[in-house]
mmCIF file of C-alpha atoms and ligand atoms in Angstrom:
data_model
loop_
_atom_site.group_PDB
_atom_site.id
_atom_site.type_symbol
_atom_site.label_atom_id
_atom_site.label_comp_id
_atom_site.label_asym_id
_atom_site.label_seq_id
_atom_site.Cartn_x
_atom_site.Cartn_y
_atom_site.Cartn_z
ATOM 1 C CA UNK A 1 10.966 16.282 16.994
ATOM 2 C CA UNK A 2 9.284 19.195 15.242
ATOM 3 C CA UNK A 3 5.914 20.337 14.106
ATOM 4 C CA UNK A 4 5.056 20.941 10.464
ATOM 5 C CA UNK A 5 8.209 22.233 8.659
ATOM 6 C CA UNK A 6 5.949 24.462 6.534
ATOM 7 C CA UNK A 7 5.089 26.374 9.682
ATOM 8 C CA UNK A 8 8.707 27.165 10.517
ATOM 9 C CA UNK A 9 9.473 30.873 10.500
ATOM 10 C CA UNK A 10 12.340 33.151 11.483
ATOM 11 C CA UNK A 11 12.268 34.308 15.101
ATOM 12 C CA UNK A 12 13.672 37.617 16.331
ATOM 13 C CA UNK A 13 15.782 38.623 19.290
ATOM 14 C CA UNK A 14 15.081 38.239 22.238
ATOM 15 C CA UNK A 15 13.452 34.847 21.491
ATOM 16 C CA UNK A 16 14.663 32.228 23.978
ATOM 17 C CA UNK A 17 15.536 29.755 21.243
ATOM 18 C CA UNK A 18 18.275 32.104 19.980
ATOM 19 C CA UNK A 19 20.134 31.606 23.247
ATOM 20 C CA UNK A 20 20.198 27.808 23.495
ATOM 21 C CA UNK A 21 23.249 25.648 22.936
ATOM 22 C CA UNK A 22 21.734 23.517 20.204
ATOM 23 C CA UNK A 23 21.816 19.717 20.347
ATOM 24 C CA UNK A 24 23.690 17.540 17.825
ATOM 25 C CA UNK A 25 21.592 15.971 15.069
ATOM 26 C CA UNK A 26 21.715 12.204 15.801
ATOM 27 C CA UNK A 27 21.223 11.175 12.185
ATOM 28 C CA UNK A 28 20.484 12.831 8.839
ATOM 29 C CA UNK A 29 16.967 11.692 7.984
ATOM 30 C CA UNK A 30 14.213 12.672 5.561
ATOM 31 C CA UNK A 31 12.970 15.029 8.249
ATOM 32 C CA UNK A 32 16.400 16.713 8.426
ATOM 33 C CA UNK A 33 16.305 17.162 4.650
ATOM 34 C CA UNK A 34 12.783 18.626 4.736
ATOM 35 C CA UNK A 35 13.779 21.071 7.468
ATOM 36 C CA UNK A 36 16.956 22.119 5.620
ATOM 37 C CA UNK A 37 15.057 22.744 2.385
ATOM 38 C CA UNK A 38 12.475 24.808 4.237
ATOM 39 C CA UNK A 39 15.279 26.815 5.863
ATOM 40 C CA UNK A 40 16.869 27.488 2.466
ATOM 41 C CA UNK A 41 13.502 28.784 1.262
ATOM 42 C CA UNK A 42 13.146 31.054 4.301
ATOM 43 C CA UNK A 43 16.719 32.307 3.860
ATOM 44 C CA UNK A 44 16.072 33.139 0.213
ATOM 45 C CA UNK A 45 12.763 34.858 0.955
ATOM 46 C CA UNK A 46 14.466 37.004 3.584
ATOM 47 C CA UNK A 47 17.367 37.687 1.162
ATOM 48 C CA UNK A 48 19.869 36.393 3.677
ATOM 49 C CA UNK A 49 23.103 34.483 3.057
ATOM 50 C CA UNK A 50 22.782 32.137 6.039
ATOM 51 C CA UNK A 51 20.255 30.769 8.502
ATOM 52 C CA UNK A 52 20.721 28.538 11.557
ATOM 53 C CA UNK A 53 18.173 26.110 13.020
ATOM 54 C CA UNK A 54 17.747 28.020 16.339
ATOM 55 C CA UNK A 55 16.623 30.997 14.229
ATOM 56 C CA UNK A 56 13.564 28.983 13.197
ATOM 57 C CA UNK A 57 13.002 27.689 16.712
ATOM 58 C CA UNK A 58 14.761 24.337 16.322
ATOM 59 C CA UNK A 59 17.178 22.796 18.802
ATOM 60 C CA UNK A 60 19.492 21.335 16.150
ATOM 61 C CA UNK A 61 23.121 21.844 15.163
ATOM 62 C CA UNK A 62 22.379 22.655 11.542
ATOM 63 C CA UNK A 63 22.705 25.735 9.354
ATOM 64 C CA UNK A 64 22.325 26.657 5.710
ATOM 65 C CA UNK A 65 24.528 29.090 3.785
ATOM 66 C CA UNK A 66 24.393 30.582 0.327
ATOM 67 C CA UNK A 67 26.951 33.264 -0.417
ATOM 68 C CA UNK A 68 26.417 34.007 -4.104
ATOM 69 C CA UNK A 69 29.339 34.964 -6.288
ATOM 70 C CA UNK A 70 29.809 38.724 -6.639
ATOM 71 C CA UNK A 71 32.291 41.490 -7.388
ATOM 72 C CA UNK A 72 34.802 40.333 -4.805
ATOM 73 C CA UNK A 73 33.570 36.795 -4.222
ATOM 74 C CA UNK A 74 34.128 33.640 -6.201
ATOM 75 C CA UNK A 75 33.959 29.882 -5.879
ATOM 76 C CA UNK A 76 37.248 29.925 -7.827
ATOM 77 C CA UNK A 77 39.071 31.735 -5.034
ATOM 78 C CA UNK A 78 41.492 29.634 -3.022
ATOM 79 C CA UNK A 79 40.053 29.206 -0.425
ATOM 80 C CA UNK A 80 36.575 29.963 -1.838
ATOM 81 C CA UNK A 81 34.743 33.123 -0.753
ATOM 82 C CA UNK A 82 31.350 32.126 -2.209
ATOM 83 C CA UNK A 83 29.196 29.037 -2.816
ATOM 84 C CA UNK A 84 27.842 27.800 -6.135
ATOM 85 C CA UNK A 85 24.540 26.888 -4.518
ATOM 86 C CA UNK A 86 22.920 26.722 -1.077
ATOM 87 C CA UNK A 87 24.909 24.459 1.256
ATOM 88 C CA UNK A 88 23.725 22.582 4.341
ATOM 89 C CA UNK A 89 26.005 21.959 7.350
ATOM 90 C CA UNK A 90 24.880 19.359 9.912
ATOM 91 C CA UNK A 91 26.814 19.110 13.215
ATOM 92 C CA UNK A 92 29.486 21.532 11.980
ATOM 93 C CA UNK A 93 32.842 21.861 13.743
ATOM 94 C CA UNK A 94 35.128 24.818 13.063
ATOM 95 C CA UNK A 95 38.908 24.517 13.145
ATOM 96 C CA UNK A 96 42.171 26.225 12.149
ATOM 97 C CA UNK A 97 41.103 29.852 12.329
ATOM 98 C CA UNK A 98 43.624 32.189 10.719
ATOM 99 C CA UNK A 99 45.571 34.290 13.210
ATOM 100 C CA UNK A 100 44.293 37.629 11.945
ATOM 101 C CA UNK A 101 41.109 39.367 13.097
ATOM 102 C CA UNK A 102 39.127 41.367 10.572
ATOM 103 C CA UNK A 103 36.352 43.789 11.570
ATOM 104 C CA UNK A 104 33.472 43.924 9.106
ATOM 105 C CA UNK A 105 29.849 44.943 9.251
ATOM 106 C CA UNK A 106 27.329 42.150 9.765
ATOM 107 C CA UNK A 107 23.572 41.905 9.981
ATOM 108 C CA UNK A 108 21.337 39.023 11.086
ATOM 109 C CA UNK A 109 17.887 37.864 10.009
ATOM 110 C CA UNK A 110 16.928 37.626 13.698
ATOM 111 C CA UNK A 111 18.041 41.223 14.341
ATOM 112 C CA UNK A 112 16.161 43.409 11.844
ATOM 113 C CA UNK A 113 17.535 46.947 11.346
ATOM 114 C CA UNK A 114 20.682 46.186 13.316
ATOM 115 C CA UNK A 115 24.109 46.214 11.699
ATOM 116 C CA UNK A 116 27.502 46.476 13.271
ATOM 117 C CA UNK A 117 31.146 45.525 13.125
ATOM 118 C CA UNK A 118 32.272 42.088 14.311
ATOM 119 C CA UNK A 119 35.909 40.943 14.482
ATOM 120 C CA UNK A 120 36.567 37.458 13.168
ATOM 121 C CA UNK A 121 39.440 35.433 11.704
ATOM 122 C CA UNK A 122 39.409 35.845 7.931
ATOM 123 C CA UNK A 123 39.771 32.117 7.231
ATOM 124 C CA UNK A 124 38.286 29.038 8.836
ATOM 125 C CA UNK A 125 37.881 25.322 8.158
ATOM 126 C CA UNK A 126 34.476 23.729 8.702
ATOM 127 C CA UNK A 127 33.831 19.994 8.911
ATOM 128 C CA UNK A 128 30.208 18.864 8.814
ATOM 129 C CA UNK A 129 27.775 16.308 7.464
ATOM 130 C CA UNK A 130 25.842 17.085 4.311
ATOM 131 C CA UNK A 131 22.265 16.095 3.572
ATOM 132 C CA UNK A 132 23.552 12.775 2.223
ATOM 133 C CA UNK A 133 24.944 12.044 5.690
ATOM 134 C CA UNK A 134 28.536 12.105 4.455
ATOM 135 C CA UNK A 135 31.205 14.181 6.189
ATOM 136 C CA UNK A 136 32.925 16.929 4.242
ATOM 137 C CA UNK A 137 35.486 19.629 4.985
ATOM 138 C CA UNK A 138 35.698 23.104 3.563
ATOM 139 C CA UNK A 139 38.319 25.838 3.993
ATOM 140 C CA UNK A 140 36.662 29.232 3.495
ATOM 141 C CA UNK A 141 37.819 32.827 3.173
ATOM 142 C CA UNK A 142 36.204 36.255 2.975
ATOM 143 C CA UNK A 143 32.436 36.588 3.258
ATOM 144 C CA UNK A 144 31.919 32.822 3.164
ATOM 145 C CA UNK A 145 34.234 32.308 6.161
ATOM 146 C CA UNK A 146 32.492 35.126 7.991
ATOM 147 C CA UNK A 147 29.035 33.731 7.248
ATOM 148 C CA UNK A 148 29.968 30.217 8.420
ATOM 149 C CA UNK A 149 31.332 31.628 11.701
ATOM 150 C CA UNK A 150 28.225 33.778 12.190
ATOM 151 C CA UNK A 151 25.892 30.800 11.656
ATOM 152 C CA UNK A 152 28.008 28.532 13.841
ATOM 153 C CA UNK A 153 27.750 31.097 16.658
ATOM 154 C CA UNK A 154 23.960 30.718 16.471
ATOM 155 C CA UNK A 155 24.327 27.027 17.381
ATOM 156 C CA UNK A 156 25.972 28.114 20.643
ATOM 157 C CA UNK A 157 23.402 30.808 21.405
ATOM 158 C CA UNK A 158 25.748 33.644 20.420
ATOM 159 C CA UNK A 159 24.485 36.700 18.522
ATOM 160 C CA UNK A 160 26.391 39.475 16.751
ATOM 161 C CA UNK A 161 25.196 41.983 19.383
ATOM 162 C CA UNK A 162 27.349 40.037 21.885
ATOM 163 C CA UNK A 163 30.388 40.524 19.659
ATOM 164 C CA UNK A 164 29.905 44.056 18.380
ATOM 165 C CA UNK A 165 32.765 46.469 18.739
ATOM 166 C CA UNK A 166 32.132 49.133 21.373
ATOM 167 C CA UNK A 167 31.212 51.727 18.749
ATOM 168 C CA UNK A 168 28.729 49.406 17.025
ATOM 169 C CA UNK A 169 27.151 48.530 20.350
ATOM 170 C CA UNK A 170 26.513 52.199 21.084
ATOM 171 C CA UNK A 171 25.272 52.887 17.559
ATOM 172 C CA UNK A 172 22.689 50.072 17.735
ATOM 173 C CA UNK A 173 21.608 50.539 21.334
ATOM 174 C CA UNK A 174 18.271 52.181 20.487
ATOM 175 C CA UNK A 175 17.390 49.600 17.792
ATOM 176 C CA UNK A 176 18.176 46.709 20.126
ATOM 177 C CA UNK A 177 16.013 48.214 22.878
ATOM 178 C CA UNK A 178 13.192 48.756 20.400
ATOM 179 C CA UNK A 179 13.291 45.097 19.361
ATOM 180 C CA UNK A 180 13.273 43.932 22.982
ATOM 181 C CA UNK A 181 10.398 46.263 23.818
ATOM 182 C CA UNK A 182 8.357 45.042 20.812
ATOM 183 C CA UNK A 183 8.710 41.471 22.102
ATOM 184 C CA UNK A 184 7.556 42.435 25.560
ATOM 185 C CA UNK A 185 4.492 44.188 24.133
ATOM 186 C CA UNK A 186 3.295 40.955 22.491
HETATM 187 ZN ZN1 LIG B 1 22.323 35.565 12.352
#
């Protein structure tokens, strides 16, 4: 399915792979585990809190998330707003979004130097398979809920620039153009 996992790297907008609707992972195998571990490494190196398979050029419904505990984030929160360690979500499905919409600034490892406000429900439930192949469910709040929704969007080819508020879109217009121009120059 893939080439050498060691060669995986983060791709930037406007890479085609960021716009695919990713395919379900038929089965969690050793290869899935190798890919997920490599993605966690790439996420850590880039100092990100989440990374989705299309961001490393893979057509797979899989993402990794690590929202470390911080001033306003804890695994003790109910629902949790952080994770104790990196987590892997295979074939995730989101459900039961809270009715509210919160606007908060987001960035993306595939959109360097671009940050803007995105409105999302503050709580969400995610059901997915883990690397052991077993299904689990997690209700999340705060930054963790936001991160899971951001990564899940990647699996449907959706980027934060599609969801920016009008003001954020205007603010980032030059940076987005610059990124698109850099790709064309290659
Ligand atoms: Zn992203």
